[in-house]
Coordinates of C-alpha atoms in Angstrom, one line a residue:
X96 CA 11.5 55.3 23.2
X97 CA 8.8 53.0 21.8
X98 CA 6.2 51.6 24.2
X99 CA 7.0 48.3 25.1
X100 CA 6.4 45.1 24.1
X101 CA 3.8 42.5 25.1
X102 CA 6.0 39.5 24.5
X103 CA 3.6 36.8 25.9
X104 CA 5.5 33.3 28.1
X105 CA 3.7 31.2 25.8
X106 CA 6.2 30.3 22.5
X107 CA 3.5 29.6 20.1
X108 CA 2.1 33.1 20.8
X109 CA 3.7 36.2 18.8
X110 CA 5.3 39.1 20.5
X111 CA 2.9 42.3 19.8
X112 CA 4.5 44.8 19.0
X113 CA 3.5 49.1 19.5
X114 CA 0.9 49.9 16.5
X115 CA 2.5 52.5 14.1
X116 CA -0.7 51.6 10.8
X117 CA -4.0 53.6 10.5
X118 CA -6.8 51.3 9.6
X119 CA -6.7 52.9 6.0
X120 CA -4.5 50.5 5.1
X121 CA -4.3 46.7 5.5
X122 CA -3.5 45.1 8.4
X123 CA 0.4 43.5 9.2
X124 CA 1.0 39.7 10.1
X125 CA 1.1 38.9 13.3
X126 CA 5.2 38.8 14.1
X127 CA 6.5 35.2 13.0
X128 CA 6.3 32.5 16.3
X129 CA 8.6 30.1 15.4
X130 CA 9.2 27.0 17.2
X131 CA 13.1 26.4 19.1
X132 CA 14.5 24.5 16.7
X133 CA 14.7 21.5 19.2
X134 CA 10.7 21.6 19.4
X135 CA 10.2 21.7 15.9
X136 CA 9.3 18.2 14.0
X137 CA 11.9 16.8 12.0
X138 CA 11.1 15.2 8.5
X139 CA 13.6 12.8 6.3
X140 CA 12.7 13.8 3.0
X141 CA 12.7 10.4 -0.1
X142 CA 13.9 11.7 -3.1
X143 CA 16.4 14.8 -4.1
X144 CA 14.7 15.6 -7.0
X145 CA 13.5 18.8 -8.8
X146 CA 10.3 19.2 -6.0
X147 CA 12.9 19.0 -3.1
X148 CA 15.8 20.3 -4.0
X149 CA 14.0 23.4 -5.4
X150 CA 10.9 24.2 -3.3
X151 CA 11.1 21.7 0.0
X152 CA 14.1 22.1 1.5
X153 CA 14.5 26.1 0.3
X154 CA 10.9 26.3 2.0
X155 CA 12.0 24.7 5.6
X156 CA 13.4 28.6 6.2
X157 CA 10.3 29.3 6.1
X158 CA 8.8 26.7 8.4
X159 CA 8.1 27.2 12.2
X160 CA 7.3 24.2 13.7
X161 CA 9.5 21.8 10.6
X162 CA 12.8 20.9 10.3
X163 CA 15.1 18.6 7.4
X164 CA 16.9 16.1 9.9
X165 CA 17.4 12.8 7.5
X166 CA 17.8 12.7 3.7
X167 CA 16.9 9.4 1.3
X168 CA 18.4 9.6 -2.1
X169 CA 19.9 7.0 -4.7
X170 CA 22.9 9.0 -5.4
X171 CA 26.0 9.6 -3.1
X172 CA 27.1 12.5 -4.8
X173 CA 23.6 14.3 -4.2
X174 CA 23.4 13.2 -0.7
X175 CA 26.5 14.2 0.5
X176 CA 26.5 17.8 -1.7
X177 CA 22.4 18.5 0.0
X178 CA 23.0 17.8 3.7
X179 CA 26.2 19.6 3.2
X180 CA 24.3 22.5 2.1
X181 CA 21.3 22.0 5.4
X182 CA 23.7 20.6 7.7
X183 CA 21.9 17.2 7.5
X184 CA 24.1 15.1 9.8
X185 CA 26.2 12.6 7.8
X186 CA 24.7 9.1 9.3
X187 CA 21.1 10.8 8.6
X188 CA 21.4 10.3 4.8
X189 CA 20.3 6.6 3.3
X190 CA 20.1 5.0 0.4
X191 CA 17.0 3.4 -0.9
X192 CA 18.5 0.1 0.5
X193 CA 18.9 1.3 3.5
X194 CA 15.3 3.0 3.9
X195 CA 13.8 0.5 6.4
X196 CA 16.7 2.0 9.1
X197 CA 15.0 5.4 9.4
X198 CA 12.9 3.4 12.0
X199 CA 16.7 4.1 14.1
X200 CA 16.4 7.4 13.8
X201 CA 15.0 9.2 16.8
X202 CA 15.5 12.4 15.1
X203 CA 12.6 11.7 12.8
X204 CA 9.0 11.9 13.1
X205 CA 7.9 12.2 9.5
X206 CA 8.8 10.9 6.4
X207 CA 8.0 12.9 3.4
X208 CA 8.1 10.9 0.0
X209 CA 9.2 12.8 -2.8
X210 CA 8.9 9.8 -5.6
X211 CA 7.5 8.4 -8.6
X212 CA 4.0 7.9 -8.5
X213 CA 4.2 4.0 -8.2
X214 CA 6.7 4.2 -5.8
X215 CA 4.4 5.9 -2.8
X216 CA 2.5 3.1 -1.9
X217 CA 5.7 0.7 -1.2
X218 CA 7.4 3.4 0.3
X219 CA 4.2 4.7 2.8
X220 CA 3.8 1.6 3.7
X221 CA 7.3 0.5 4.8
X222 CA 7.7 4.1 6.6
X223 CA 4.6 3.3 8.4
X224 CA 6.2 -0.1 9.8
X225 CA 8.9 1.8 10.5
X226 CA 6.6 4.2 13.0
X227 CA 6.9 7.4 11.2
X228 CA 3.8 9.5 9.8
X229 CA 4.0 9.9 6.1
X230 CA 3.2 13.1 4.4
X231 CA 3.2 12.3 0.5
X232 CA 3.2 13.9 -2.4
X233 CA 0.1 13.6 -4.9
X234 CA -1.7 11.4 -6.7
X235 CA -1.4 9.7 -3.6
X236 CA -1.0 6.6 -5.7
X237 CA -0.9 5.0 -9.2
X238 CA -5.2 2.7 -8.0
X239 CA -7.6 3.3 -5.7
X240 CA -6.5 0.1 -4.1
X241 CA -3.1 0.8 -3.6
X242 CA -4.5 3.9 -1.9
X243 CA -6.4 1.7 0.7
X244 CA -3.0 -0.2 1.3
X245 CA -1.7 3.2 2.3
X246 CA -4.3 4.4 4.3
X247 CA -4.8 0.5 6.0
X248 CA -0.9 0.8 6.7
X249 CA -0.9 3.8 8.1
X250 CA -4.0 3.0 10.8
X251 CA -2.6 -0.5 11.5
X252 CA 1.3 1.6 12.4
X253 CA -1.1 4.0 14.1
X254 CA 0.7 6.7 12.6
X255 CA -0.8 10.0 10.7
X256 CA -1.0 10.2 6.9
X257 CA -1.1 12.9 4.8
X258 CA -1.4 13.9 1.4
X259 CA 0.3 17.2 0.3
X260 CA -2.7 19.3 -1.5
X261 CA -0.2 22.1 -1.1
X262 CA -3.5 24.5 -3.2
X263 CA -5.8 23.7 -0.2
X264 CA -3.1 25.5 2.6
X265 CA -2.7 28.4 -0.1
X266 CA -4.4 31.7 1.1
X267 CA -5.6 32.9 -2.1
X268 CA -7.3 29.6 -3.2
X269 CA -8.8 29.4 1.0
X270 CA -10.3 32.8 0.6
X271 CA -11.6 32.0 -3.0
X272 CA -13.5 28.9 -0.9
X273 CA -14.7 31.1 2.2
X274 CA -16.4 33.4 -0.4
X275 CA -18.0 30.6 -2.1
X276 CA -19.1 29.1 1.2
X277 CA -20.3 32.6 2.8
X278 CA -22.3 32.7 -1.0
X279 CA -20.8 36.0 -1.6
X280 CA -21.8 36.2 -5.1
X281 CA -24.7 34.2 -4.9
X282 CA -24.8 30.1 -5.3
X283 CA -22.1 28.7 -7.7
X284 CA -23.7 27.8 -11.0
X285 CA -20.1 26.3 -13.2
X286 CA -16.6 26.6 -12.6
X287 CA -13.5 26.6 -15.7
X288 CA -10.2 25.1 -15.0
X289 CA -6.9 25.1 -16.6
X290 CA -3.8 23.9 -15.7
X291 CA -1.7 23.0 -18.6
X292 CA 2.4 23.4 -19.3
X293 CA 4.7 22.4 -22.3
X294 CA 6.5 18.8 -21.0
X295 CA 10.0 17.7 -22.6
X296 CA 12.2 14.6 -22.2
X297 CA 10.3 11.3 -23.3
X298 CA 12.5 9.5 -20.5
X299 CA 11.5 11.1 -17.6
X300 CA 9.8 9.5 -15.5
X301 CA 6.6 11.1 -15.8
X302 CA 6.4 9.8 -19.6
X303 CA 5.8 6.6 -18.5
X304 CA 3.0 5.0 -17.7
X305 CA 4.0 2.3 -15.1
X306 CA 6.1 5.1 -12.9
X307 CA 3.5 7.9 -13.5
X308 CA 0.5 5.8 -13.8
X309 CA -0.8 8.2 -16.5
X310 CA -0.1 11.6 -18.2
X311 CA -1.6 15.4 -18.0
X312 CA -4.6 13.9 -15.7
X313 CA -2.7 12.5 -12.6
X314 CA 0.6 15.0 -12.6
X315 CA -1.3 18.9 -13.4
X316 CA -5.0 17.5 -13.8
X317 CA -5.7 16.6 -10.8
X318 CA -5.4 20.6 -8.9
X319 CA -8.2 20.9 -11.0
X320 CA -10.3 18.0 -9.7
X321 CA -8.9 18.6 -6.2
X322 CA -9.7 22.4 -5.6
X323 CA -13.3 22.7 -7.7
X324 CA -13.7 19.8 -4.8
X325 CA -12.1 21.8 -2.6
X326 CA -13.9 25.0 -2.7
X327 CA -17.9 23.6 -3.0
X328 CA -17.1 20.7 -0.5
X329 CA -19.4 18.3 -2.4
X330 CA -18.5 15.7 -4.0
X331 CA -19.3 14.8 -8.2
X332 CA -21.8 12.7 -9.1
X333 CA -20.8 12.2 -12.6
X334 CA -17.8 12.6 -14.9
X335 CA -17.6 13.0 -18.8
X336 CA -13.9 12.7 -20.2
X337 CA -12.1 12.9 -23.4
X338 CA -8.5 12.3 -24.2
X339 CA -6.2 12.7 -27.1
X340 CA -2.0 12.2 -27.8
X341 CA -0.7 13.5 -30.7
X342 CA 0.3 10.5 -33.3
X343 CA 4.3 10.0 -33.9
X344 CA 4.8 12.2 -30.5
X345 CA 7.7 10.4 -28.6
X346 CA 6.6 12.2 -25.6
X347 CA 3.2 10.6 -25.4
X348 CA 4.0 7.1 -26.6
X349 CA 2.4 5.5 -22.8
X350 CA 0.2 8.6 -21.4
X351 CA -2.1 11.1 -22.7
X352 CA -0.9 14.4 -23.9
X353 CA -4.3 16.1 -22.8
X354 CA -7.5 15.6 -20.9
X355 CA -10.6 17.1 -21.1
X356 CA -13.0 16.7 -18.7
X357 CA -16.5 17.5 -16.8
X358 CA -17.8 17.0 -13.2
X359 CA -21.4 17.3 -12.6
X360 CA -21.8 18.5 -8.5
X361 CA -25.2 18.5 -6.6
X362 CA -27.5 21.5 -7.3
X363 CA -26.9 21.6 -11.1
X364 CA -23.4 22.6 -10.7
X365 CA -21.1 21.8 -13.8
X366 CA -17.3 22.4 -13.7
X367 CA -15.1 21.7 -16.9
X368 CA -11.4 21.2 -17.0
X369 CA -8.8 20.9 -19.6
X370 CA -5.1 19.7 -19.0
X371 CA -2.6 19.7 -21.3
X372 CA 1.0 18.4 -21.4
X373 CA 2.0 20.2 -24.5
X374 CA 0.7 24.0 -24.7
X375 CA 1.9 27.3 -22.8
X376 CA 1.6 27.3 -19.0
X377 CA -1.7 28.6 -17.9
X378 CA -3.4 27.8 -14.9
X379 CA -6.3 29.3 -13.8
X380 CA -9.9 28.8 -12.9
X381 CA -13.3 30.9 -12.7
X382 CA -16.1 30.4 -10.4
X383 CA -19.7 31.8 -12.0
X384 CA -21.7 32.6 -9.3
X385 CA -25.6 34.3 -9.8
X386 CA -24.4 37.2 -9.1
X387 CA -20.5 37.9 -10.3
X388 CA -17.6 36.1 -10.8
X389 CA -14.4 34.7 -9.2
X390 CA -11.2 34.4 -11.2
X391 CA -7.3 33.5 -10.2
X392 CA -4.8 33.4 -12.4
X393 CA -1.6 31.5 -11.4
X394 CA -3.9 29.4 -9.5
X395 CA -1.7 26.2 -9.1
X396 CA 1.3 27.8 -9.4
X397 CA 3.9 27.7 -6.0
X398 CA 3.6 31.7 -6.3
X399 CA 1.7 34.2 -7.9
X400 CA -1.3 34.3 -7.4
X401 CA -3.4 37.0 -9.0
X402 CA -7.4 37.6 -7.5
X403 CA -9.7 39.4 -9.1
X404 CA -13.8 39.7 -8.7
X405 CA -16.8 41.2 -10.8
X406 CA -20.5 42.1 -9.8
X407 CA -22.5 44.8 -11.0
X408 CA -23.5 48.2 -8.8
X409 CA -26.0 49.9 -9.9
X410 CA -25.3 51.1 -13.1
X411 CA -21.8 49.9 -12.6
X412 CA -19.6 47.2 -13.5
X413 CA -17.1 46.4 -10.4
X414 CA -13.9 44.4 -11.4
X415 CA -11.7 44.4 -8.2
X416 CA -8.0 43.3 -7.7
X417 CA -7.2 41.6 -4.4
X418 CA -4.0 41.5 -2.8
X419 CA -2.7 39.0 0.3
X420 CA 0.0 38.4 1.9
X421 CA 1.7 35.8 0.4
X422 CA 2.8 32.0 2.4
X423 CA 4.7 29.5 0.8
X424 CA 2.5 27.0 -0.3
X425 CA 4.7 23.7 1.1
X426 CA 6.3 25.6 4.5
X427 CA 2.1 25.8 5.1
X428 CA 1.2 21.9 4.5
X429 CA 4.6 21.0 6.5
X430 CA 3.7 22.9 9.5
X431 CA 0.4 22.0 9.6
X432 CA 1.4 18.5 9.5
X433 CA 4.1 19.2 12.4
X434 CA 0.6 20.8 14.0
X435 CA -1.2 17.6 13.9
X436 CA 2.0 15.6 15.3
X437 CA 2.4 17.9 18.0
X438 CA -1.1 18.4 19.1
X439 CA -2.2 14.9 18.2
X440 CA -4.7 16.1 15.5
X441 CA -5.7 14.3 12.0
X442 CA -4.6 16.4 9.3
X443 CA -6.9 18.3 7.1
X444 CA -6.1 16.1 3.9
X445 CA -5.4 12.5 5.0
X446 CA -5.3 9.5 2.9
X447 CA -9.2 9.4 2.3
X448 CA -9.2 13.0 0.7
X449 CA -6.2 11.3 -1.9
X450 CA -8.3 8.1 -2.7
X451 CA -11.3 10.0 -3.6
X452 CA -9.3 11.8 -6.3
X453 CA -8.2 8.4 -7.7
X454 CA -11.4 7.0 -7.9
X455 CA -12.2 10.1 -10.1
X456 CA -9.6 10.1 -12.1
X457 CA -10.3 6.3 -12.6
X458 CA -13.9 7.1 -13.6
X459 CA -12.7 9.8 -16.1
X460 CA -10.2 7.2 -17.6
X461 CA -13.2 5.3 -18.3
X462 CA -15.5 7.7 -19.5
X463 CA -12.8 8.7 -22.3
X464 CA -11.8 4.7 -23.0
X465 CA -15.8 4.4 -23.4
X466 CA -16.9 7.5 -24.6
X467 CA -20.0 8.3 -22.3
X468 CA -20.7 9.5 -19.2
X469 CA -19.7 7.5 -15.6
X470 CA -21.5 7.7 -12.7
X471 CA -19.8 8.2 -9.5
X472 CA -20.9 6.6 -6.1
X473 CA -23.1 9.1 -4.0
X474 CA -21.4 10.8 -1.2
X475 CA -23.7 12.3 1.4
X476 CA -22.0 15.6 3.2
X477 CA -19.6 18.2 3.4
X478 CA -15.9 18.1 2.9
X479 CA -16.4 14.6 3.7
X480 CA -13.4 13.3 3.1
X481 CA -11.2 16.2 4.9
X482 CA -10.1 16.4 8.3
X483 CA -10.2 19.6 10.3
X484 CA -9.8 23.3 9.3
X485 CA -5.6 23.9 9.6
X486 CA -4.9 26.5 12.2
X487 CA -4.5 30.1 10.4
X488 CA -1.0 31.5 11.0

């Protein structure tokens, strides 16, 4: 017989179980604490599109404290087929016309919007009328101003609003920013990013400039702007951009087909990024460091992530692989949203965290139209613009 169980009253606390593991090897997970599912925070997801229907409602089996309840779609033949499939109740799925009567719906606390980019600030801000907290997708919007309409919304509903930096609730690219802050190889000196993929079909949505509100920059560009923030905590005082769409190219007709750009950070730190909407996937980044290096490969990807560190000893080179246990990157953000819901907390990346990206990327639009260097507004501080640390599960 095994020794027993410690299997604690308190739900949110794991069972611990007899230890069979020497500490030669790594540690196991605590066992999984999932919430009953009639605790657990239901969210009406706004849009059935490629994110949702492959990664956000596959990633709710995953979630502990999150559950699909309500579904918003513009096609009947997609809503009924998807809550068929999650046993989403039949007079829980809308149309866009009927949006507004999710306020009805006791069921849900959170609506998650899953659209265009020009569509998130309507759609936040008739959610937030409607008394729901918004988690939605990035760039939180197509202007900086229609990301203070969002964020004014939300505070006049009082209701929470977050912005799904799925790479900042991602435990390869959170222990990539504790060894930065804990100055494990030193202090940071530059930092190369890369996220770039091969785009197709010049009507998609993302091809055109008044639904996407701009090309490589706001769809891949901005994980790059968004984690080198991220992991130094400081904010750039300067951008330098340059931009370039191939001639004749149907697909870049409205947006830019790549973006290169650099941020200059307090201390002398430089960090340049490329995107690209028409090359291989690759998406990476390297911190230099006085002392070694920092690289991940698969960096923005939802999975994959590969770790690996230098330094010298002694005589020695060290190049070391590092290996975590892996969380999906959107069952993470959820719960922590559910988190702040339940326990009345502001989330770790509100709507102040998304507006500071847009006024980036609105400087680096700028720098490229005028071909010099912008100036950003000094921001005093770190991780300014972030709310508190999510809880580790």
């Amino acid at each position: 017989m095994s020794p027993p169980a410690k299997v604690p009253a308190d739900v949110n606390k794991p069972i611990e179980l007899e230890a069979w593991k020497s500490d030669v090897d790594p540690k196991s997970a605590p066992t999984p604490t999932p919430l009953p599912p009639d605790q657990r925070v239901g969210y009406a997801l706004v849009g059935l599109g490629h994110l949702t229907l492959e990664e956000l409602l596959p990633a709710f089996g995953q979630c502990k404290k999150s559950k699909p309840v309500a579904l918003v779609s513009g096609s009947p033949e997609k809503l009924k087929k998807v809550a068929q499939q999650y046993d989403i109740k039949p007079e829980s799925c809308y149309s866009y016309a009927d949006y507004d009567k999710l306020k009805d719906n006791p069921e849900v606390k959170v609506i998650y919007i899953v659209l265009p980019n020009s569509m998130h600030a309507e759609y936040t801000i008739r959610g937030a009328k409607a008394g729901k907290h918004i988690l939605c997708e990035k760039p939180m919007a197509n202007s900086a101003k229609e990301c203070e309409q969002m964020i004014d919304a939300c505070k006049k509903a009082n209701v929470k609003l977050m912005i799904a930096y799925r790479i900042q609730y991602e435990p390869y690219n959170r222990e990539v920013r504790q060894m930065i802050r804990d100055n494990k190889y030193g202090k940071v000196k530059y930092i190369q990013a890369q996220n770039s993929q091969s785009s197709a079909n010049p009507d998609h949505w993302r091809h055109k400039k008044a639904l996407a509100g701009g090309g490589a920059l706001p769809d891949i560009g901005l994980y790059c702007l968004n984690t080198a923030r991220f992991l130094l905590g400081t904010e750039p005082t300067e951008v330098f951009g340059y931009s370039y769409s191939t001639p004749g190219n149907p697909l870049f007709k409205e947006i830019e087909e790549v973006m290169s750009w650099q941020m200059r950070f307090p201390d002398g730190i430089i960090v340049d990024n490329i995107t690209h909407y028409n090359t291989h996937d690759s998406r990476f980044y390297r911190v230099n460091a006085e002392r070694g290096w920092i690289h991940i490969n698969n960096a923005y990807a939802y999975k994959g992530q590969q770790l690996q560190t230098s330094y010298a000893e002694g005589p020695a080179k060290m190049e070391n692989h590092i290996t975590l246990s892996s969380k999906n990157q959107f069952a993470a953000e959820m719960d922590h949203f559910s988190e702040c819901i339940l326990a009345n907390k502001d989330p770790h990346t509100p709507g102040e965290e998304g507006l500071q990206d847009q006024r980036i990327m609105e400087a680096i639009y700028q720098s490229a139209r005028e071909g010099r260097p912008v100036k950003l507004a000094p921001v005093q501080g770190t991780d300014v613009f972030r709310g508190p640390e999510p809880k580790e599960a």
